[in-house]
CSV table of C-alpha atoms in Angstrom, one decimal:
chain,number,residue,atom,x,y,z
A,8,UNK,CA,-12.4,92.1,0.0
A,9,UNK,CA,-13.0,95.5,-1.5
A,10,UNK,CA,-14.1,98.3,0.8
A,11,UNK,CA,-17.0,99.1,-1.6
A,12,UNK,CA,-18.4,95.6,-1.4
A,13,UNK,CA,-18.1,95.6,2.4
A,14,UNK,CA,-19.7,99.0,2.8
A,15,UNK,CA,-22.5,98.5,0.3
A,16,UNK,CA,-23.4,94.8,0.6
A,17,UNK,CA,-22.2,93.6,4.1
A,18,UNK,CA,-22.3,96.6,6.4
A,19,UNK,CA,-26.1,97.2,6.0
A,20,UNK,CA,-26.6,93.6,7.3
A,21,UNK,CA,-23.8,93.7,9.9
A,22,UNK,CA,-26.5,93.5,12.6
A,23,UNK,CA,-27.6,90.0,11.4
A,24,UNK,CA,-24.0,88.8,11.4
A,25,UNK,CA,-23.3,90.2,14.8
A,26,UNK,CA,-26.4,88.7,16.4
A,27,UNK,CA,-25.6,85.2,15.0
A,28,UNK,CA,-21.9,85.3,15.8
A,29,UNK,CA,-22.8,86.4,19.4
A,30,UNK,CA,-24.8,83.2,19.8
A,31,UNK,CA,-21.9,80.9,18.9
A,32,UNK,CA,-19.1,82.6,20.8
A,33,UNK,CA,-18.1,83.3,24.4
A,34,UNK,CA,-15.2,85.7,24.1
A,35,UNK,CA,-14.6,89.0,22.3
A,36,UNK,CA,-11.7,87.4,20.4
A,37,UNK,CA,-13.8,84.5,19.1
A,38,UNK,CA,-16.7,86.9,18.3
A,39,UNK,CA,-14.4,89.1,16.1
A,40,UNK,CA,-12.9,86.0,14.5
A,41,UNK,CA,-16.3,84.6,13.6
A,42,UNK,CA,-17.5,88.0,12.4
A,43,UNK,CA,-14.5,88.4,10.1
A,44,UNK,CA,-14.6,84.9,8.8
A,45,UNK,CA,-18.4,85.3,8.0
A,46,UNK,CA,-17.7,88.6,6.2
A,47,UNK,CA,-14.9,86.9,4.2
A,48,UNK,CA,-17.0,83.9,3.3
A,49,UNK,CA,-19.9,86.2,2.2
A,50,UNK,CA,-17.4,88.1,0.0
A,51,UNK,CA,-15.9,84.9,-1.4
A,52,UNK,CA,-19.3,83.3,-2.1
A,53,UNK,CA,-20.8,86.4,-3.6
A,54,UNK,CA,-20.6,84.9,-7.1
A,55,UNK,CA,-22.6,81.9,-6.0
A,56,UNK,CA,-25.5,84.1,-5.0
A,57,UNK,CA,-28.1,83.6,-7.6
A,58,UNK,CA,-30.8,86.1,-6.5
A,59,UNK,CA,-33.2,83.3,-6.0
A,60,UNK,CA,-33.5,84.4,-2.4
A,61,UNK,CA,-33.0,87.7,-0.7
A,62,UNK,CA,-29.4,88.9,-0.1
A,63,UNK,CA,-30.1,89.0,3.6
A,64,UNK,CA,-31.2,85.4,3.5
A,65,UNK,CA,-27.9,84.6,1.8
A,66,UNK,CA,-26.0,86.4,4.5
A,67,UNK,CA,-27.9,84.4,7.2
A,68,UNK,CA,-27.1,81.2,5.4
A,69,UNK,CA,-23.4,81.9,5.0
A,70,UNK,CA,-23.0,83.3,8.5
A,71,UNK,CA,-24.7,80.3,10.1
A,72,UNK,CA,-22.6,77.9,8.1
A,73,UNK,CA,-19.4,79.7,9.2
A,74,UNK,CA,-20.5,79.7,12.8
A,75,UNK,CA,-21.5,76.0,12.7
A,76,UNK,CA,-18.2,75.1,11.0
A,77,UNK,CA,-16.0,77.1,13.4
A,78,UNK,CA,-17.8,76.0,16.5
A,79,UNK,CA,-17.5,72.3,15.4
A,80,UNK,CA,-13.8,72.9,14.8
A,81,UNK,CA,-13.3,74.4,18.2
A,82,UNK,CA,-15.2,71.5,19.8
A,83,UNK,CA,-12.9,69.0,18.0
A,84,UNK,CA,-9.9,70.8,19.5
A,85,UNK,CA,-11.5,70.2,22.9
A,86,UNK,CA,-11.7,74.0,23.1
A,87,UNK,CA,-13.2,74.8,26.5
A,88,UNK,CA,-15.2,78.0,26.5
A,89,UNK,CA,-15.3,80.1,29.6
A,90,UNK,CA,-18.8,80.9,30.5
A,91,UNK,CA,-18.8,84.7,30.9
A,92,UNK,CA,-21.9,86.5,29.9
A,93,UNK,CA,-20.2,89.9,29.7
A,94,UNK,CA,-17.2,88.7,27.7
A,95,UNK,CA,-18.5,90.0,24.3
A,96,UNK,CA,-18.4,93.7,24.4
A,97,UNK,CA,-20.7,95.6,22.1
A,98,UNK,CA,-23.1,98.3,23.0
A,99,UNK,CA,-25.8,96.1,21.6
A,100,UNK,CA,-25.2,93.6,24.3
A,101,UNK,CA,-25.4,95.9,27.3
A,102,UNK,CA,-29.0,94.8,27.9
A,103,UNK,CA,-29.1,92.4,30.8
A,104,UNK,CA,-32.2,90.5,29.6
A,105,UNK,CA,-30.7,90.0,26.2
A,106,UNK,CA,-27.5,88.6,27.8
A,107,UNK,CA,-29.6,86.2,29.8
A,108,UNK,CA,-31.5,85.2,26.6
A,109,UNK,CA,-28.2,84.7,24.8
A,110,UNK,CA,-26.9,82.5,27.6
A,111,UNK,CA,-30.0,80.4,27.3
A,112,UNK,CA,-29.7,80.2,23.5
A,113,UNK,CA,-26.1,79.0,23.9
A,114,UNK,CA,-27.3,76.1,25.9
A,115,UNK,CA,-29.3,74.9,22.9
A,116,UNK,CA,-28.0,72.6,20.2
A,117,UNK,CA,-26.2,74.4,17.3
A,118,UNK,CA,-29.0,73.8,14.9
A,119,UNK,CA,-31.7,74.9,17.4
A,120,UNK,CA,-29.6,78.0,18.0
A,121,UNK,CA,-29.8,78.8,14.3
A,122,UNK,CA,-33.5,78.2,14.1
A,123,UNK,CA,-34.4,80.4,17.1
A,124,UNK,CA,-32.1,83.2,15.8
A,125,UNK,CA,-33.8,83.1,12.4
A,126,UNK,CA,-37.2,83.1,14.2
A,127,UNK,CA,-36.3,86.0,16.4
A,128,UNK,CA,-35.3,87.9,13.3
A,129,UNK,CA,-38.8,87.4,12.1
A,130,UNK,CA,-38.0,85.2,9.1
A,131,UNK,CA,-41.0,83.2,8.0
A,132,UNK,CA,-41.0,79.4,8.7
A,133,UNK,CA,-40.7,78.7,5.0
A,134,UNK,CA,-37.5,80.7,4.7
A,135,UNK,CA,-36.0,79.2,7.9
A,136,UNK,CA,-36.9,75.8,6.5
A,137,UNK,CA,-35.1,76.6,3.2
A,138,UNK,CA,-32.0,77.9,5.1
A,139,UNK,CA,-31.8,74.9,7.5
A,140,UNK,CA,-32.9,72.3,4.9
A,141,UNK,CA,-36.1,70.9,6.4
A,142,UNK,CA,-39.8,71.4,6.1
A,143,UNK,CA,-41.8,74.4,7.3
A,144,UNK,CA,-43.9,72.1,9.5
A,145,UNK,CA,-40.8,70.7,11.2
A,146,UNK,CA,-39.6,74.3,11.8
A,147,UNK,CA,-42.9,75.2,13.5
A,148,UNK,CA,-42.7,72.2,15.8
A,149,UNK,CA,-39.1,72.8,16.6
A,150,UNK,CA,-39.6,76.5,17.3
A,151,UNK,CA,-42.4,75.7,19.8
A,152,UNK,CA,-40.1,73.1,21.5
A,153,UNK,CA,-37.2,75.5,21.6
A,154,UNK,CA,-39.3,78.3,23.0
A,155,UNK,CA,-40.5,76.0,25.7
A,156,UNK,CA,-36.9,75.0,26.5
A,157,UNK,CA,-35.8,78.7,26.6
A,158,UNK,CA,-38.7,79.5,28.9
A,159,UNK,CA,-37.6,76.8,31.3
A,160,UNK,CA,-34.0,78.1,31.2
A,161,UNK,CA,-35.0,81.7,31.8
A,162,UNK,CA,-37.7,80.9,34.3
A,163,UNK,CA,-37.4,83.2,37.3
A,164,UNK,CA,-34.4,85.1,35.8
A,165,UNK,CA,-36.4,87.7,33.8
A,166,UNK,CA,-39.3,89.7,35.1
B,28,UNK,CA,-41.1,84.8,33.1
B,29,UNK,CA,-43.4,87.5,31.8
B,30,UNK,CA,-41.6,88.9,28.8
B,31,UNK,CA,-41.6,86.7,25.7
B,32,UNK,CA,-38.3,86.0,24.1
B,33,UNK,CA,-39.4,87.9,21.0
B,34,UNK,CA,-40.1,91.0,23.2
B,35,UNK,CA,-36.6,90.8,24.9
B,36,UNK,CA,-35.0,90.5,21.4
B,37,UNK,CA,-36.9,93.3,19.8
B,38,UNK,CA,-36.4,95.7,22.8
B,39,UNK,CA,-32.7,95.0,22.9
B,40,UNK,CA,-32.2,95.6,19.2
B,41,UNK,CA,-34.6,98.5,18.9
B,42,UNK,CA,-31.7,100.7,17.8
B,43,UNK,CA,-29.8,98.2,15.7
B,44,UNK,CA,-28.1,100.9,13.6
B,45,UNK,CA,-26.1,102.0,16.6
B,46,UNK,CA,-24.5,98.6,17.0
B,47,UNK,CA,-20.7,98.5,17.1
B,48,UNK,CA,-19.4,96.6,14.0
B,49,UNK,CA,-16.2,94.7,14.5
B,50,UNK,CA,-13.3,95.9,12.3
B,51,UNK,CA,-12.1,93.6,9.6
B,52,UNK,CA,-8.5,93.1,10.3
B,53,UNK,CA,-5.9,90.6,11.3
B,54,UNK,CA,-7.9,87.6,10.0
B,55,UNK,CA,-5.0,86.4,7.8
B,56,UNK,CA,-2.5,86.9,10.5
B,57,UNK,CA,-4.3,84.4,12.6
B,58,UNK,CA,-4.9,82.0,9.7
B,59,UNK,CA,-1.2,82.2,8.7
B,60,UNK,CA,-0.1,81.6,12.3
B,61,UNK,CA,-2.3,78.6,12.5
B,62,UNK,CA,-1.1,77.0,9.2
B,63,UNK,CA,2.6,77.7,9.9
B,64,UNK,CA,2.3,76.3,13.3
B,65,UNK,CA,0.8,73.1,11.9
B,66,UNK,CA,3.5,72.8,9.2
B,67,UNK,CA,6.3,73.3,11.8
B,68,UNK,CA,4.8,70.7,14.1
B,69,UNK,CA,4.6,68.2,11.2
B,70,UNK,CA,8.2,68.8,10.2
B,71,UNK,CA,9.4,68.4,13.8
B,72,UNK,CA,7.3,65.2,14.2
B,73,UNK,CA,8.6,63.9,10.9
B,74,UNK,CA,12.3,64.6,11.8
B,75,UNK,CA,12.1,63.5,15.5
B,76,UNK,CA,10.6,60.2,14.3
B,77,UNK,CA,14.0,59.3,13.1
B,78,UNK,CA,15.4,59.2,16.7
B,79,UNK,CA,13.4,56.2,17.9
B,80,UNK,CA,14.1,54.4,14.6
B,81,UNK,CA,17.9,55.0,15.1
B,82,UNK,CA,17.5,53.4,18.6
B,83,UNK,CA,15.6,50.4,17.2
B,84,UNK,CA,18.2,49.8,14.5
B,85,UNK,CA,21.0,50.0,17.2
B,86,UNK,CA,19.3,47.6,19.6
B,87,UNK,CA,18.1,45.3,16.7
B,88,UNK,CA,21.7,45.2,15.4
B,89,UNK,CA,23.1,44.2,18.8
B,90,UNK,CA,20.3,41.6,19.5
B,91,UNK,CA,20.9,40.0,16.1
B,92,UNK,CA,24.7,40.0,16.7
B,93,UNK,CA,25.2,42.5,13.8
B,94,UNK,CA,26.7,45.2,16.0
B,95,UNK,CA,28.8,46.9,13.4
B,96,UNK,CA,26.1,47.0,10.7
B,97,UNK,CA,23.6,48.0,13.4
B,98,UNK,CA,25.7,50.8,14.7
B,99,UNK,CA,26.6,51.9,11.2
B,100,UNK,CA,22.8,52.0,10.3
B,101,UNK,CA,22.2,54.1,13.5
B,102,UNK,CA,25.0,56.5,12.5
B,103,UNK,CA,23.4,56.9,9.1
B,104,UNK,CA,20.0,57.6,10.5
B,105,UNK,CA,21.4,60.1,13.0
B,106,UNK,CA,23.2,61.8,10.1
B,107,UNK,CA,19.9,62.0,8.3
B,108,UNK,CA,18.4,63.6,11.5
B,109,UNK,CA,21.3,66.1,11.5
B,110,UNK,CA,20.9,66.8,7.8
B,111,UNK,CA,17.1,67.4,8.2
B,112,UNK,CA,17.7,69.6,11.3
B,113,UNK,CA,20.1,71.7,9.2
B,114,UNK,CA,17.5,71.9,6.4
B,115,UNK,CA,14.8,73.0,8.8
B,116,UNK,CA,17.0,75.7,10.2
B,117,UNK,CA,16.4,77.5,6.9
B,118,UNK,CA,13.0,78.5,8.3
B,119,UNK,CA,14.8,80.5,11.1
B,120,UNK,CA,16.2,82.8,8.4
B,121,UNK,CA,12.8,84.1,7.6
B,122,UNK,CA,12.1,87.7,8.5
B,123,UNK,CA,9.2,87.6,10.9
B,124,UNK,CA,8.7,91.3,10.6
B,125,UNK,CA,7.9,91.1,6.9
B,126,UNK,CA,4.3,91.5,5.8
B,127,UNK,CA,2.0,88.5,5.8
B,128,UNK,CA,2.1,87.7,2.1
B,129,UNK,CA,5.9,88.0,1.8
B,130,UNK,CA,6.4,85.8,4.9
B,131,UNK,CA,4.1,83.1,3.6
B,132,UNK,CA,5.6,83.2,0.1
B,133,UNK,CA,9.1,83.0,1.5
B,134,UNK,CA,7.9,80.2,3.8
B,135,UNK,CA,6.5,78.3,0.8
B,136,UNK,CA,9.8,78.8,-1.1
B,137,UNK,CA,11.8,77.3,1.8
B,138,UNK,CA,9.3,74.4,2.0
B,139,UNK,CA,9.9,73.7,-1.7
B,140,UNK,CA,13.6,73.9,-1.3
B,141,UNK,CA,13.5,71.5,1.7
B,142,UNK,CA,11.3,69.1,-0.3
B,143,UNK,CA,13.8,69.2,-3.2
B,144,UNK,CA,16.8,68.6,-1.0
B,145,UNK,CA,14.9,65.7,0.8
B,146,UNK,CA,14.0,64.3,-2.6
B,147,UNK,CA,17.6,64.3,-3.8
B,148,UNK,CA,18.6,62.7,-0.5
B,149,UNK,CA,16.0,60.0,-0.9
B,150,UNK,CA,16.8,59.3,-4.6
B,151,UNK,CA,20.6,59.6,-4.6
B,152,UNK,CA,22.2,59.6,-1.1
B,153,UNK,CA,20.0,56.9,0.6
B,154,UNK,CA,20.9,54.3,-2.2
B,155,UNK,CA,24.6,55.2,-1.9
B,156,UNK,CA,24.3,54.6,1.9
B,157,UNK,CA,22.7,51.2,1.1
B,158,UNK,CA,25.6,50.5,-1.2
B,159,UNK,CA,28.1,51.4,1.5
B,160,UNK,CA,26.4,48.8,3.8
B,161,UNK,CA,27.2,46.2,1.2
B,162,UNK,CA,30.8,47.3,1.0
B,163,UNK,CA,31.0,47.3,4.8
B,164,UNK,CA,29.4,43.8,4.9
B,165,UNK,CA,32.1,42.6,2.5
B,166,UNK,CA,34.9,43.8,4.8
B,167,UNK,CA,33.3,42.3,7.9
B,168,UNK,CA,31.8,39.3,6.2
B,169,UNK,CA,32.6,36.8,8.9
B,170,UNK,CA,30.4,38.8,11.3
B,171,UNK,CA,27.8,39.9,8.8
B,172,UNK,CA,24.3,38.6,8.1
B,173,UNK,CA,25.3,39.0,4.4
B,174,UNK,CA,28.1,36.5,4.9
B,175,UNK,CA,26.0,33.6,3.9
B,176,UNK,CA,25.4,35.3,0.6
B,177,UNK,CA,29.0,36.2,0.1
B,178,UNK,CA,31.3,33.4,-0.8
B,179,UNK,CA,35.1,33.4,-0.3
B,180,UNK,CA,35.5,34.0,-4.0
B,181,UNK,CA,33.2,37.0,-4.3
B,182,UNK,CA,35.2,40.1,-5.2
B,183,UNK,CA,34.6,43.7,-4.1
B,184,UNK,CA,33.6,44.6,-7.6
B,185,UNK,CA,30.9,41.9,-7.6
B,186,UNK,CA,29.7,43.2,-4.2
B,187,UNK,CA,29.5,46.7,-5.6
B,188,UNK,CA,27.6,45.3,-8.6
B,189,UNK,CA,25.0,43.5,-6.3
B,190,UNK,CA,24.9,46.5,-3.9
B,191,UNK,CA,24.5,48.9,-6.9
B,192,UNK,CA,21.5,46.9,-8.2
B,193,UNK,CA,20.0,46.9,-4.7
B,194,UNK,CA,20.7,50.6,-4.4
B,195,UNK,CA,18.9,51.2,-7.7
B,196,UNK,CA,15.9,49.4,-6.5
B,197,UNK,CA,16.1,51.3,-3.2
B,198,UNK,CA,16.3,54.6,-5.2
B,199,UNK,CA,13.1,53.7,-7.1
B,200,UNK,CA,11.3,52.7,-3.9
B,201,UNK,CA,12.6,55.8,-2.1
B,202,UNK,CA,11.2,58.0,-4.9
B,203,UNK,CA,7.8,56.5,-4.6
B,204,UNK,CA,7.9,56.5,-0.8
B,205,UNK,CA,9.0,60.1,-0.8
B,206,UNK,CA,6.1,61.1,-3.1
B,207,UNK,CA,3.5,59.2,-1.0
B,208,UNK,CA,4.8,60.4,2.4
B,209,UNK,CA,5.1,64.0,1.3
B,210,UNK,CA,1.6,63.9,-0.1
B,211,UNK,CA,0.2,62.3,3.1
B,212,UNK,CA,2.1,64.6,5.6
B,213,UNK,CA,2.3,67.9,3.8
B,214,UNK,CA,-0.1,67.7,0.8
B,215,UNK,CA,-3.1,69.2,2.7
B,216,UNK,CA,-1.0,71.7,4.6
B,217,UNK,CA,0.7,72.9,1.4
B,218,UNK,CA,-2.6,73.3,-0.4
B,219,UNK,CA,-4.0,75.3,2.6
B,220,UNK,CA,-0.9,77.5,2.5
B,221,UNK,CA,-1.4,78.0,-1.3
B,222,UNK,CA,-5.1,78.9,-0.7
B,223,UNK,CA,-4.2,81.5,1.9
B,224,UNK,CA,-1.6,83.0,-0.3
B,225,UNK,CA,-4.0,83.1,-3.3
B,226,UNK,CA,-6.7,84.6,-1.1
B,227,UNK,CA,-4.5,87.4,0.2
B,228,UNK,CA,-3.3,88.1,-3.3
B,229,UNK,CA,-6.8,88.2,-4.6
B,230,UNK,CA,-7.9,90.5,-1.7
B,231,UNK,CA,-5.1,92.9,-2.6
B,232,UNK,CA,-6.1,93.0,-6.3
B,233,UNK,CA,-9.8,93.4,-5.8
């Protein structure tokens, strides 16, 4: 991957990649692996990007695919993750409420995780639907259900 | 819970630009380790699989009262195991301190040389060993399962002729079996190894 491509096309969107990878990993090592693999896949798939959507949407799509694939692979290997909310070290994750939210998000199904992350990043339902491959109505219903689920998981933990 | 999840999210990432970005490094080291580990395990599994077969041939030979042929077969299989082990020891000569691309390319070169040697063994040596069983059966015909097919008048030359024909068939079957088993066991792994090598090369040229 050229440094130019990384600096100009990936780095400005690194936040998106970091936020998504954080939701699918429990250790710093895995987090960095997922991040690197996502960057690599974005670079490799750059020629497939047809500018029908925004570049950031493309990054969401590729990063989510990488996270879903890698987390499925690690599940197949009976990989047992150690629950450790402070295991991914990044100054962005020093916020206690955020870590609790991430812990709750990690308890969701893989697809629900993707949907809520896209929602939290203020993507419109139509765009989330296009990324996930379902209808906007379905996304609206699922977001409500996921938020309810998260509220239950976080109940009493956050003031 | 008073804060909405959206509020928690937005407050936490209010200063997104200050986020620590992981460095891009070592990805291919990990990928390479994983694929090499898988290939080595497959080679070991493939080779060690010969040991129980050798045991089965020995026991089968004894149970069928074909002790000499059985033990000879076992000896041949154990020789094959030894030959394979020697072939696989070529991987130990690789310089682990070399860079990733060089290591993977050298590893692939050894894989190809092992495949060539195994192919030669399957096509030429295995049929010769089959022929040697016929010759052995000729000399121990009273005690051999082949005795019913070998009359008193059969000469050694005739046995070599029959054994040679069988060996030729074995050679053809071995060639097909080698191609199929290699594709099944190592096809995907070799293609993954090639992909990694191509990716690293393309990363270095871009």
